[in-house]
Coordinates of C-alpha atoms in Angstrom, one line a residue:
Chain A
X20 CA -29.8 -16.6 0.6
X21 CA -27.6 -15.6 3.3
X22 CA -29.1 -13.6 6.2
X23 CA -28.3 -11.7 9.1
X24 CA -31.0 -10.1 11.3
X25 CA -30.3 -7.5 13.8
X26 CA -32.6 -5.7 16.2
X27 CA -32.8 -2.4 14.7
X28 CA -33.0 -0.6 18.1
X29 CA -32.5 2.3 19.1
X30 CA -30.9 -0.1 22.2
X31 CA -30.8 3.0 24.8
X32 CA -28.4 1.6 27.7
X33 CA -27.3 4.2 30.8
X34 CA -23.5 5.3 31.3
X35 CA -21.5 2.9 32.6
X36 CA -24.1 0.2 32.1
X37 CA -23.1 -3.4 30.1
X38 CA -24.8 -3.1 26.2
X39 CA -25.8 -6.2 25.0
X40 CA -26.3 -6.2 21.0
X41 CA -27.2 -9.6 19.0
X42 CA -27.0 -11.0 15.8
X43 CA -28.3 -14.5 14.5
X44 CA -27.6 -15.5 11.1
X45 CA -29.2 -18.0 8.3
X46 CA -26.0 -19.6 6.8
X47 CA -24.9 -22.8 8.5
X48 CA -21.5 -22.5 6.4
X49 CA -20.6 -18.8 7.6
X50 CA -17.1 -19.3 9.2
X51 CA -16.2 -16.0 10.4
X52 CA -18.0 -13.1 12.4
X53 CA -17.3 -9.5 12.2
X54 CA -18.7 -6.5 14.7
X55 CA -18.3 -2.9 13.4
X56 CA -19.3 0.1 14.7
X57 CA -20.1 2.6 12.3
X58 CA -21.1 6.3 13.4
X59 CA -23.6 8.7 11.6
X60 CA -21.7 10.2 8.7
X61 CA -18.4 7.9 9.0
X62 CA -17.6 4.5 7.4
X63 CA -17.8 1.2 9.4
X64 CA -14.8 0.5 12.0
X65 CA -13.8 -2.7 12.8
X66 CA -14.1 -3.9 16.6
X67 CA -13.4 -7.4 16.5
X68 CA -13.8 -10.5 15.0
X69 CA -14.8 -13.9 16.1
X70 CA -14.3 -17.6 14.2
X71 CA -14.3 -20.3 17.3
X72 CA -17.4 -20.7 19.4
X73 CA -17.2 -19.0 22.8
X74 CA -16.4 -16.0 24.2
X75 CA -13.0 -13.2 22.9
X76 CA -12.2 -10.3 24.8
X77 CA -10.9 -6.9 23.7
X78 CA -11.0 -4.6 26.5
X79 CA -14.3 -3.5 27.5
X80 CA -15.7 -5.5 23.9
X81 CA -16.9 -9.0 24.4
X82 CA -17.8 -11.3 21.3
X83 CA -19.8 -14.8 22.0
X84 CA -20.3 -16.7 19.1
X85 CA -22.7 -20.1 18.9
X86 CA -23.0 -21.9 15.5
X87 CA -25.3 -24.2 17.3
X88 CA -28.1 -21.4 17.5
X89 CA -26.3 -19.5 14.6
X90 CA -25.9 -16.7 16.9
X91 CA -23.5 -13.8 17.7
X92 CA -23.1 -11.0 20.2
X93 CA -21.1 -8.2 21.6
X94 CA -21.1 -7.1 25.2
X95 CA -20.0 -3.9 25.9
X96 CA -18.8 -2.8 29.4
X97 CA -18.7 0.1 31.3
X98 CA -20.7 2.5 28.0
X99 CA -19.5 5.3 27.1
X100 CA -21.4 7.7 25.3
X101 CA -18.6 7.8 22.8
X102 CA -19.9 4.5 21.9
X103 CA -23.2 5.8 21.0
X104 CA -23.0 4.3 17.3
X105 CA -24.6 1.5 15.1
X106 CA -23.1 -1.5 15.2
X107 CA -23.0 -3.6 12.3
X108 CA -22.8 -7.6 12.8
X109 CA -21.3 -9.3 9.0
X110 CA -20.1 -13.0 8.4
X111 CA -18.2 -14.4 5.8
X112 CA -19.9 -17.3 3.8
X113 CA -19.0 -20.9 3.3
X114 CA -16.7 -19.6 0.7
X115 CA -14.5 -18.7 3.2
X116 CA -15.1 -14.9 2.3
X117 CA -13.8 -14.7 -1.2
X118 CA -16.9 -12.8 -2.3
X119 CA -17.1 -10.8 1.0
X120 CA -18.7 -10.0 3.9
X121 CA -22.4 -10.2 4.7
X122 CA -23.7 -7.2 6.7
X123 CA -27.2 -7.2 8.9
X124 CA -28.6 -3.6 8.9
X125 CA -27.3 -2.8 12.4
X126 CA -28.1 -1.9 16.2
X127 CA -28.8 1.5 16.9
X128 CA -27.3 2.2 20.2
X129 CA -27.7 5.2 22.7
X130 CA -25.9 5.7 25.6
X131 CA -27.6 8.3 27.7
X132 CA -25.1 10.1 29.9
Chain B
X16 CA -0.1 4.8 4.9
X17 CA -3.4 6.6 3.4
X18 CA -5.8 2.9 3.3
X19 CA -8.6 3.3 1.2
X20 CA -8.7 6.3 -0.6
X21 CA -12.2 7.3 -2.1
X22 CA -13.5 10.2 -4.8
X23 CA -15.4 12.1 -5.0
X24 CA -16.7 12.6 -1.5
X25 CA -19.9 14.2 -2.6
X26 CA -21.9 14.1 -5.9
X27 CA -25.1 15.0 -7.5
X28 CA -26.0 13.5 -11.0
X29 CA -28.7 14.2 -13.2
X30 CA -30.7 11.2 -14.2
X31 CA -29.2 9.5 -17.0
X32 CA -25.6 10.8 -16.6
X33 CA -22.7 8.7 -15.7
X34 CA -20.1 8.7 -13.6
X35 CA -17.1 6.9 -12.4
X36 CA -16.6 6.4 -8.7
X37 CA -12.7 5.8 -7.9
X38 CA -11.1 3.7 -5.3
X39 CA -7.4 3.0 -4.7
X40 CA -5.5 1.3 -1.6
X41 CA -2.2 1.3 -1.0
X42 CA -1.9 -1.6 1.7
X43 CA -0.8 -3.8 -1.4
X44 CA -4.4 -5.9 -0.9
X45 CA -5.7 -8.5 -2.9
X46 CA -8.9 -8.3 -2.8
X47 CA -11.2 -5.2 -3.4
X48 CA -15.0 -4.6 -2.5
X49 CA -17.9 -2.1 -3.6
X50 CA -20.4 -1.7 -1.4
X51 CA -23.6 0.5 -1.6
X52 CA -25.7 1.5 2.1
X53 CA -29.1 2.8 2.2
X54 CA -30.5 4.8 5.2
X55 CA -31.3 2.4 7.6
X56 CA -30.1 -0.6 5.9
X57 CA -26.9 -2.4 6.2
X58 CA -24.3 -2.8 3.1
X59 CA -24.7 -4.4 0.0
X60 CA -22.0 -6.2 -2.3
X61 CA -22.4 -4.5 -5.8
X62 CA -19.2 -5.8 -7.1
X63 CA -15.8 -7.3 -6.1
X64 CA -12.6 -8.9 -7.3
X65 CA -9.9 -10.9 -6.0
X66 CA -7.2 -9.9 -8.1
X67 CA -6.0 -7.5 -10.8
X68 CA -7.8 -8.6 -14.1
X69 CA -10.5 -10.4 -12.2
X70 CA -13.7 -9.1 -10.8
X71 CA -17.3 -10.4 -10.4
X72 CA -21.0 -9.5 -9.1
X73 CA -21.9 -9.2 -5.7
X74 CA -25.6 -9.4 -4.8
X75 CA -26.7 -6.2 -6.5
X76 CA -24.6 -5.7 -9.6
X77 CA -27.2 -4.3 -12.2
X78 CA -26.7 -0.6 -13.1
X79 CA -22.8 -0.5 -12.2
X80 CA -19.4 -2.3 -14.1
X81 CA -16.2 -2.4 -12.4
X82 CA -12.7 -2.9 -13.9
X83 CA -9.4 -3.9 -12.5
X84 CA -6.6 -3.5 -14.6
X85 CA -4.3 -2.6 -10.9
X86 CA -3.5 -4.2 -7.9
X87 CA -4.6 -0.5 -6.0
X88 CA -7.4 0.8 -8.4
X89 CA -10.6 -0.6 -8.2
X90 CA -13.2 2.0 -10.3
X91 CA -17.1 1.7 -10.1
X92 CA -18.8 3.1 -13.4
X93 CA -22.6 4.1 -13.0
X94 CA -24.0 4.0 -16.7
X95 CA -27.4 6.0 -16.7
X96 CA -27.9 7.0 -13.5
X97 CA -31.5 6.3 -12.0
X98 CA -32.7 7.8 -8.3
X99 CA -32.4 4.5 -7.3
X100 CA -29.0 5.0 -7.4
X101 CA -28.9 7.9 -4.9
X102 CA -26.7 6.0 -2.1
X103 CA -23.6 5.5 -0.4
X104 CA -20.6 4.0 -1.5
X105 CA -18.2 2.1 0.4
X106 CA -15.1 1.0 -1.4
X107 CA -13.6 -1.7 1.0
X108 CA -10.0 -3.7 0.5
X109 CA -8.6 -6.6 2.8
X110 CA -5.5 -8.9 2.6
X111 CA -7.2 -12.1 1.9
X112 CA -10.8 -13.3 1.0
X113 CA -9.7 -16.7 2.4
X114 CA -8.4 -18.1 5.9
X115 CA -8.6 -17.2 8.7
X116 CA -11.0 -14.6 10.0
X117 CA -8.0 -11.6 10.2
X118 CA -7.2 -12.1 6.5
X119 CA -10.9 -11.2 5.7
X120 CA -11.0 -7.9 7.5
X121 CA -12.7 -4.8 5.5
X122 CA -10.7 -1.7 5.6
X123 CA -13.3 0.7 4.4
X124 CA -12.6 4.4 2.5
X125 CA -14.8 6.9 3.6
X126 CA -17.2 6.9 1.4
X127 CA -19.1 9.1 -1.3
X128 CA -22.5 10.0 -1.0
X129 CA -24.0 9.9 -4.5
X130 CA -27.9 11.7 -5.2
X131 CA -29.3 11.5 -8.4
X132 CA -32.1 13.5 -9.4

């Protein structure tokens, strides 16, 4: 059974601050790691993706990805309180993502102004 | 280019009724995705397919049938509806369900909130 656990939150950082949101996942095979932000309402957005261990930066979006410790994260510098969201962390399988993607329930994060 | 393109955007059912939920994408993609999302949980795969003619279950398939008969149309039917039903729906479409990770990004329609009581 393929697993992904997120810390539901809310993750409250401060304006301008670096949010830190993790993900570790169950399926040794997964090859491919997703972040999407999804706000209240709306459907989910992608904001990167991630496949080789280490770090990949999008402008103020950092993803760090460790199949070692089967773990992912995003970094988010200088918050804005446009990125109060909930992030959504999803892998594809060992199928090489055929049958889709595998969502965690997602980080709820606040950025108080 | 309109993406995913999702109706309706709001629906109440009756228990027992059914309904068809449709989904069409014109980014001339593969493969197609249903996904349902509860409050506070993430999405699940009800149903997907990688091709016109060819579809099969996700993880939470019972209650629902899909068809593919197009490359852009991807319908999910609800037979009977039940509360348990009352969700979501994400219709999703990417390029590629292989590869590399940029061939297996979602583009998601906005979704239709479906209550059934």
């Amino acid at each position: 059974q393929k697993e992904v656990e997120q810390n539901s939150g809310p993750l409250s950082v401060p304006e301008g601050a670096i949010a830190s949101l993790n993900c570790t996942y169950s399926d040794r095979g997964s090859q491919s790691f997703f972040w999407y932000r999804q706000y209240s309402g709306k459907s989910p957005e992608l904001i990167m993706f991630i496949y080789s261990n280490g770090d990949k930066e999008d402008g103020r979006f950092t993803a760090q990805l460790n199949k070692a410790s089967q773990y992912v994260s995003l970094l988010i510098r200088d918050s804005q309180p446009s990125d109060s969201a909930t992030y959504l962390c999803a892998h594809t399988g060992s199928g090489g993502g055929a049958d889709g993607l595998t969502f965690g329930k997602g980080t709820h994060l606040i950025i108080q102004p | 280019n309109a993406g995913v393109t999702q109706t309706p955007k709001f629906r109440i059912l009756k228990i027992g009724q059914s309904m068809t939920l449709q989904c069409t994408q014109d980014m001339n993609h593969n493969y197609m995705y249903w996904y349902r999302q509860d409050p506070g949980m993430g999405l699940k795969l009800i149903y997907y397919s990688v091709g016109a003619g060819i579809t099969d279950k996700g993880e939470v398939p019972n209650g629902y049938n899909v068809s593919r008969s197009t490359t852009e149309d991807f319908p999910l039917r609800l037979e009977l509806a039940a509360p348990s039903q009352t969700s979501v729906y994400f219709c999703a479409s990417s390029y590629s369900g292989r590869g590399l990770a940029g061939a297996n990004v979602l583009t998601f329609g906005a979704g239709s909130r479906l209550t059934v009581l």
